[in-house]
C-alpha positions as a Python dict, from the first residue, in 0.01 Angstrom:
ca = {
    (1, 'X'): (0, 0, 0),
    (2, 'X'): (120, 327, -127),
    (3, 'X'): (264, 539, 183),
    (4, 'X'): (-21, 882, 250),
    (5, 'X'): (54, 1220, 340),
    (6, 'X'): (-22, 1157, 677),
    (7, 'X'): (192, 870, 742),
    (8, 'X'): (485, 1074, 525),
    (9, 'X'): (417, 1310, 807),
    (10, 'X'): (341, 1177, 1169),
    (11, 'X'): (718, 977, 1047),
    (12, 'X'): (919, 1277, 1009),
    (13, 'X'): (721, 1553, 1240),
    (14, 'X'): (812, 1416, 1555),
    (15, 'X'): (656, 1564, 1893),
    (16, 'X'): (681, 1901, 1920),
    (17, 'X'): (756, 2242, 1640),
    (18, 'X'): (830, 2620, 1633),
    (19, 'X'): (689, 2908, 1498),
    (20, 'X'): (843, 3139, 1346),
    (21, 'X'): (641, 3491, 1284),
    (22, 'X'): (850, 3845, 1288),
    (23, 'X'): (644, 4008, 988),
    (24, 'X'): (977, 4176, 836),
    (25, 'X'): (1306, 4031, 887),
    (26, 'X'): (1611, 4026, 661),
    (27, 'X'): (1668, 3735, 473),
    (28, 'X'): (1953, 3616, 662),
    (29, 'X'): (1812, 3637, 959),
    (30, 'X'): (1529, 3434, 819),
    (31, 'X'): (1828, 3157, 767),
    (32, 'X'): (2015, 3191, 1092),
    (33, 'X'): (1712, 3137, 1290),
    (34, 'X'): (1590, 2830, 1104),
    (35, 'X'): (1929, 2696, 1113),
    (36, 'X'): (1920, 2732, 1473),
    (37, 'X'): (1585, 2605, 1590),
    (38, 'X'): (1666, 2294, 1336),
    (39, 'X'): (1980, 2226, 1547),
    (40, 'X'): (1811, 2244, 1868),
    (41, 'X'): (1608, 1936, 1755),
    (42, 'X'): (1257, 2049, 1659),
    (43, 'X'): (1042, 1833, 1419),
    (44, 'X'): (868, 2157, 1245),
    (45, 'X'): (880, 2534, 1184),
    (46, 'X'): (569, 2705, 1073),
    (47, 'X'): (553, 3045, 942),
    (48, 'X'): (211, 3248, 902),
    (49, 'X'): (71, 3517, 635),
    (50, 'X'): (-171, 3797, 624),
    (51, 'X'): (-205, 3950, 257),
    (52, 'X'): (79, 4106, 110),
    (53, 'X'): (402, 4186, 297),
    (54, 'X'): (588, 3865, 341),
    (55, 'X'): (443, 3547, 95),
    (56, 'X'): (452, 3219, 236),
    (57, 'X'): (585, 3029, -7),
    (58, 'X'): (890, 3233, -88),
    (59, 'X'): (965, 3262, 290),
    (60, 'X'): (929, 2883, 321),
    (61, 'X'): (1170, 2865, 11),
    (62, 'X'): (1423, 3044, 173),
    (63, 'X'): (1408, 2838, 497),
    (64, 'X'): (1406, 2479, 332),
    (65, 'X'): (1747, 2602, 193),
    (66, 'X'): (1901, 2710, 473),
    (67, 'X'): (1847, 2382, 666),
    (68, 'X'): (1840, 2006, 577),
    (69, 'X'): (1605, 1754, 742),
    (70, 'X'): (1356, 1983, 917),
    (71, 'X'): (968, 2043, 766),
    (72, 'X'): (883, 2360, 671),
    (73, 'X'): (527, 2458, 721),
    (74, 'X'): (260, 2774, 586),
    (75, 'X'): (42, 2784, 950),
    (76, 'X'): (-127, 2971, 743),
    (77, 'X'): (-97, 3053, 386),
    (78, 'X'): (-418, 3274, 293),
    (79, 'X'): (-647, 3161, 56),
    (80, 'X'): (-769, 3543, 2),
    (81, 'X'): (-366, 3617, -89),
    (82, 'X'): (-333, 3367, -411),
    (83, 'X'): (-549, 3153, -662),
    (84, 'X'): (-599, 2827, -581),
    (85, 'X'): (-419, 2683, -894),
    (86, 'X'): (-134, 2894, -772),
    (87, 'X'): (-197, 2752, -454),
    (88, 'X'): (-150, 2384, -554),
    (89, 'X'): (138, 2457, -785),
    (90, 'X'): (362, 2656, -529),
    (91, 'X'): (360, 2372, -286),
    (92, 'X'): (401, 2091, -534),
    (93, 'X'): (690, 2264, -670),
    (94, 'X'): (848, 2319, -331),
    (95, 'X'): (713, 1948, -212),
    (96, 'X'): (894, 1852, -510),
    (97, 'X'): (1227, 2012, -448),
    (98, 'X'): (1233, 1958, -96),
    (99, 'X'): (1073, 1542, -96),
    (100, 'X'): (860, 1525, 257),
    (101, 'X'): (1007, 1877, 403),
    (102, 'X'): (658, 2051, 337),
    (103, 'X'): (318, 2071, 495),
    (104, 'X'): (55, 2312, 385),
    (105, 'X'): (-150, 2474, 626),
    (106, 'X'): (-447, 2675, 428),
    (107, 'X'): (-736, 2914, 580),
    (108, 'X'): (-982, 3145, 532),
    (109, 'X'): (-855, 3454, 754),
    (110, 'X'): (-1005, 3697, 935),
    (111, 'X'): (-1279, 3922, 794),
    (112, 'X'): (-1070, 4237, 906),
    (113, 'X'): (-787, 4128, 744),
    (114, 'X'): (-908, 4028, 431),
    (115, 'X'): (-1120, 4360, 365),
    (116, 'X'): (-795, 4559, 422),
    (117, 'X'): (-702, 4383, 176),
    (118, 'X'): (-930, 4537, -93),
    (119, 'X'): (-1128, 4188, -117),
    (120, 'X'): (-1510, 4134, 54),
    (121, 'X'): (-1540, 3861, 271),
    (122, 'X'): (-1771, 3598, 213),
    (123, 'X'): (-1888, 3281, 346),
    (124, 'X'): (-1557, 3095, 518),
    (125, 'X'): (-1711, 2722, 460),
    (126, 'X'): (-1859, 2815, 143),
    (127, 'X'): (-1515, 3003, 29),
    (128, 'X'): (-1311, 2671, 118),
    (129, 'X'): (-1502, 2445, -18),
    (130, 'X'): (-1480, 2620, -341),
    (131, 'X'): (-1100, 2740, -359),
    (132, 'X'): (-1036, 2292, -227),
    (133, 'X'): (-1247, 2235, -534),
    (134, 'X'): (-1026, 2436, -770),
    (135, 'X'): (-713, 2330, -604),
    (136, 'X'): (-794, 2003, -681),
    (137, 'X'): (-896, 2061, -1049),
    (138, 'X'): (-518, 2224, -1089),
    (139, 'X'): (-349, 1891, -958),
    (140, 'X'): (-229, 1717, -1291),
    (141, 'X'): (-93, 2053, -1397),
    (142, 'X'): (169, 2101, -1096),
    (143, 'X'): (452, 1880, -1063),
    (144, 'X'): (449, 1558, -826),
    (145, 'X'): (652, 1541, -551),
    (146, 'X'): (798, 1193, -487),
    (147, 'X'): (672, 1272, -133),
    (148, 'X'): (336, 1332, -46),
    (149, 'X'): (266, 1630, 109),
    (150, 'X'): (11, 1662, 332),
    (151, 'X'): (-274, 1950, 302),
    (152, 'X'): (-429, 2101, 622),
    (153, 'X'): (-717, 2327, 692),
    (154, 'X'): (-716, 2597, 968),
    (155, 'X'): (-1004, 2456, 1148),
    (156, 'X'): (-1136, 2579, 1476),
    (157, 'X'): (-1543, 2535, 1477),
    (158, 'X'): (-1683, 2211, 1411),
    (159, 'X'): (-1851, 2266, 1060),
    (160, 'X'): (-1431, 2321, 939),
    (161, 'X'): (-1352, 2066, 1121),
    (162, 'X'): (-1534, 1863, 893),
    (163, 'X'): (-1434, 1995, 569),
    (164, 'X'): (-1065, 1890, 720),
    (165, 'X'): (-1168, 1559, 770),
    (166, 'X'): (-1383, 1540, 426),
    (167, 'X'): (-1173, 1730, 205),
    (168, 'X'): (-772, 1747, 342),
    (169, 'X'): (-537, 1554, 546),
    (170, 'X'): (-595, 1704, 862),
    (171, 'X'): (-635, 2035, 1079),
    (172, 'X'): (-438, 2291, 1190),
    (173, 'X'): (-621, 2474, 1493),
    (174, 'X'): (-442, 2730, 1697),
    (175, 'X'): (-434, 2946, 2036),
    (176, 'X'): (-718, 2702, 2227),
    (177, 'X'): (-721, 2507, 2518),
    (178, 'X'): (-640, 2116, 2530),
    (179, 'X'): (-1006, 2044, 2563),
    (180, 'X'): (-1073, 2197, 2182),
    (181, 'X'): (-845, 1987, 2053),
    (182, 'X'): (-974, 1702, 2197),
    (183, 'X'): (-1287, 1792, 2057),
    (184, 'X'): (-1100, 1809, 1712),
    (185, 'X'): (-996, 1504, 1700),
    (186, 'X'): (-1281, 1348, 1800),
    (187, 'X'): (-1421, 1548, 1484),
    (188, 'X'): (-1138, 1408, 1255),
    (189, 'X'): (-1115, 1058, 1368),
    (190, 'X'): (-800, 862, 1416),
    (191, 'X'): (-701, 850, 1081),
    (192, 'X'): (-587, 1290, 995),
    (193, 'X'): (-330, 1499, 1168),
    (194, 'X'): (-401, 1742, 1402),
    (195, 'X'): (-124, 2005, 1457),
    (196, 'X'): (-214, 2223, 1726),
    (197, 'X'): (-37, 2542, 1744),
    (198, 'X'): (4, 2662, 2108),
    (199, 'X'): (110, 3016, 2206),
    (200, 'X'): (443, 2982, 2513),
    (201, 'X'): (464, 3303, 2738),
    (202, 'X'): (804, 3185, 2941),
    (203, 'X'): (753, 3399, 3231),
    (204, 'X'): (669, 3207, 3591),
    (205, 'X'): (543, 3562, 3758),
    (206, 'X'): (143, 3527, 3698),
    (207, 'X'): (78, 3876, 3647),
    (208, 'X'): (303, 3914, 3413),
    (209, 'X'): (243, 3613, 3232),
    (210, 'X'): (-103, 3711, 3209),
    (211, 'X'): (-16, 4100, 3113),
    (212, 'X'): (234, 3968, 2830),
    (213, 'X'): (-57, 3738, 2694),
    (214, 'X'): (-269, 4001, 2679),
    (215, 'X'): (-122, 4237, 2456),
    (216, 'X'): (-163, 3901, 2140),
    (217, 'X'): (-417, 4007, 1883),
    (218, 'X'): (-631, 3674, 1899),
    (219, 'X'): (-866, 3807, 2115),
    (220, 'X'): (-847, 4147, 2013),
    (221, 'X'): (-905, 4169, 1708),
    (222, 'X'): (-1249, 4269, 1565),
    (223, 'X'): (-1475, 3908, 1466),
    (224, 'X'): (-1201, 3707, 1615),
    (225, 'X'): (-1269, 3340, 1565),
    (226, 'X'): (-1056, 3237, 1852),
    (227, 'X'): (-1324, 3461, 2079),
    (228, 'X'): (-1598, 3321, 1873),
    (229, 'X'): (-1457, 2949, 1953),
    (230, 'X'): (-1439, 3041, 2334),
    (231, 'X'): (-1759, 3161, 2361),
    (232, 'X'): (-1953, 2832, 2192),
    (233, 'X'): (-1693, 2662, 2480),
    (234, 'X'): (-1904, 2871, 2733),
    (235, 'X'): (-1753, 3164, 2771),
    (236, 'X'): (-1912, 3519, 2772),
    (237, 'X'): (-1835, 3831, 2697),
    (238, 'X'): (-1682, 3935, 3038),
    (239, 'X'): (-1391, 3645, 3016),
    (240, 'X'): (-1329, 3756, 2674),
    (241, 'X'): (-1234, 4125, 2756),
    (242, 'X'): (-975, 4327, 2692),
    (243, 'X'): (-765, 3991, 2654),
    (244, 'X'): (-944, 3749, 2840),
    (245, 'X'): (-995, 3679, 3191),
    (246, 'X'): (-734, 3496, 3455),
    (247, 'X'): (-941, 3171, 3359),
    (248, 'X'): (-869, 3233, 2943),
    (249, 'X'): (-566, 3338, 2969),
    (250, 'X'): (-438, 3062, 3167),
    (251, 'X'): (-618, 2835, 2948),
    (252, 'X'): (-501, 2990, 2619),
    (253, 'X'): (-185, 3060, 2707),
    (254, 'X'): (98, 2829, 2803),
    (255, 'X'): (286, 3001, 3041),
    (256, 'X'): (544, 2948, 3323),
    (257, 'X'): (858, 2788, 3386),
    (258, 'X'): (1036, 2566, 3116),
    (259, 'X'): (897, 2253, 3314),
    (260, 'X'): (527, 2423, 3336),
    (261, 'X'): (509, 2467, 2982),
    (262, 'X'): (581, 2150, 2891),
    (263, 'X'): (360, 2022, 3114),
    (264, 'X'): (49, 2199, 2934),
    (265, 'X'): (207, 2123, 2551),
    (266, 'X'): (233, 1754, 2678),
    (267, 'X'): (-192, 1813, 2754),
    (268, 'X'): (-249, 1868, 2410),
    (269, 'X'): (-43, 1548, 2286),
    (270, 'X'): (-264, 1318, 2531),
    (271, 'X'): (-564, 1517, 2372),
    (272, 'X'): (-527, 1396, 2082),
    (273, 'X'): (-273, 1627, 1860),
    (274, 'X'): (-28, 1465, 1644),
    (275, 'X'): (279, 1742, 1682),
    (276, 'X'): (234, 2073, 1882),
    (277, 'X'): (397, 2428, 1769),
    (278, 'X'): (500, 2650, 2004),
    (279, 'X'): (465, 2981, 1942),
    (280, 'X'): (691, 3219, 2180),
    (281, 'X'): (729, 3576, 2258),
    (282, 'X'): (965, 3787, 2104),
    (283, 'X'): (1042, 4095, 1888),
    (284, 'X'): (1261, 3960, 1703),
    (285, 'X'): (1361, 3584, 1517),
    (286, 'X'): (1725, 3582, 1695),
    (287, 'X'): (1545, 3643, 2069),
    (288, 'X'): (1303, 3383, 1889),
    (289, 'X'): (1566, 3160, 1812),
    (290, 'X'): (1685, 3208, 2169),
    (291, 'X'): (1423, 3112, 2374),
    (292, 'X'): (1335, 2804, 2152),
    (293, 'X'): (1706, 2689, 2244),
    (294, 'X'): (1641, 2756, 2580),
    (295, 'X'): (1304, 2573, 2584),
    (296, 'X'): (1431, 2248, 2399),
    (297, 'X'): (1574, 2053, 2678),
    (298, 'X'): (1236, 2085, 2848),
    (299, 'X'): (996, 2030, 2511),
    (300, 'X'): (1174, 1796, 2328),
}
């Protein structure tokens, strides 16, 4: 039987990533810190995109050639920032030059950030399903990778969470508590990967954990989906403001000392998750780079 994306993957992703999100960076900086968090012995680095500024699949170009076993990973690349055909062929060409090195994240945005864009937002389930459909259609005119790659959706309610299990290999929630993604894979089955991305605040004070938390934009931002997640989890508008109450934060956020944080990515592992990302703190990819050193004897 034929090896499948997802066995490609849960092979070569081992337990635990890195994020790595500065919006502008030169690009040897871009290099040196993938270089580095490869040689500290993560499984994955994941980089994220808005529309314009810095494209994923260039950045992710630059990365898989500065390094030489680790996968490289679009958590996410926008479907409002490219075609769909465009879609398929830059990661087949990439899965192709880089065999089993790549794993597409794809997702549908936020509403705020796609109308400053210029475009109108529309449906999110009707929009994927659509721009999957066309991806697909565009298959036999991108090159095949020797490798499967495999293709996840950014899926935090339920009704994605089915289109990941229907239509791609997997999901690729982020920000929310363990119990979420148990919820997700329950949703997905046994059979798709489920990377969870988790934001690490490494600070062991709990008010300034909690202050350093609060200044993300998750929760912020205006028609957040991470706030719309929490509050079909329960949660009302007084634990969701002005960056969440003690409760959210703590739940959202895993903060503490090297051994604490490990402790709550290690939750989301027994939930069900494949590979967890950590996503730290820091205004720049060298301090980046530093902390994930410092947190690898404790993650990995």
């Amino acid at each position: 039987m034929a090896t499948t994306a997802v066995d490609e993957a849960r092979k070569r992703l081992g337990r635990i990533g890195a994020t790595l999100m500065t919006p502008l960076a030169p690009a040897d900086e871009w290099r040196a810190a993938a270089a580095r968090v490869e040689k500290a012995g993560y499984g994955s680095i994941w980089v994220n995109e808005a529309v314009g500024g810095r494209e994923v699949f260039t950045q992710l170009g630059v990365m898989l050639a500065a390094t030489d076993r680790i996968v490289l990973g679009s958590g996410i690349a926008n479907l409002w920032a490219r075609h769909p055909a465009a879609m398929q062929g830059a990661a087949s060409v990439l899965a192709d030059a880089y065999p089993g090195r790549l794993a597409l994240g794809i997702g549908v945005s936020m509403g705020a950030i796609v109308e400053q864009s210029g475009q109108e937002w529309t449906s999110p389930l009707a929009k994927m399903r659509g721009y999957l459909d066309a991806m697909d259609a565009a298959v036999e005119a991108a090159p095949a990778p020797s490798v499967p790659f495999p293709r996840l959706i950014a899926a935090l309610g339920p009704k994605m969470q089915a289109v990941a299990r229907d239509r791609a290999d997997g999901a690729i929630p982020a920000l929310l508590p363990a119990e979420h993604t148990r919820r997700v894979r329950e949703t997905l089955g046994p059979d798709k990967l489920l990377i969870s991305l988790q934001t690490v605040v490494p600070e062991a004070d709990p008010a300034k954990a909690r202050a350093i938390a609060r200044q993300a934009p998750g929760l912020l931002m205006p028609g957040s989906p991470y706030a719309r997640m929490l509050r079909e989890m329960g949660y009302g508008d007084a634990d969701l403001a002005d960056g969440g109450s003690d409760e959210v934060v703590d739940l959202c956020f895993n903060w503490g000392d090297d051994a604490a944080i490990a402790r709550r990515l290690q939750g989301h592992l027994d939930a069900g998750a494949d590979h967890v990302v950590a996503s730290v703190f820091a205004p720049d990819l060298p301090s980046t780079a530093d902390r994930l050193e410092r947190l690898a004897p404790s993650l990995l």
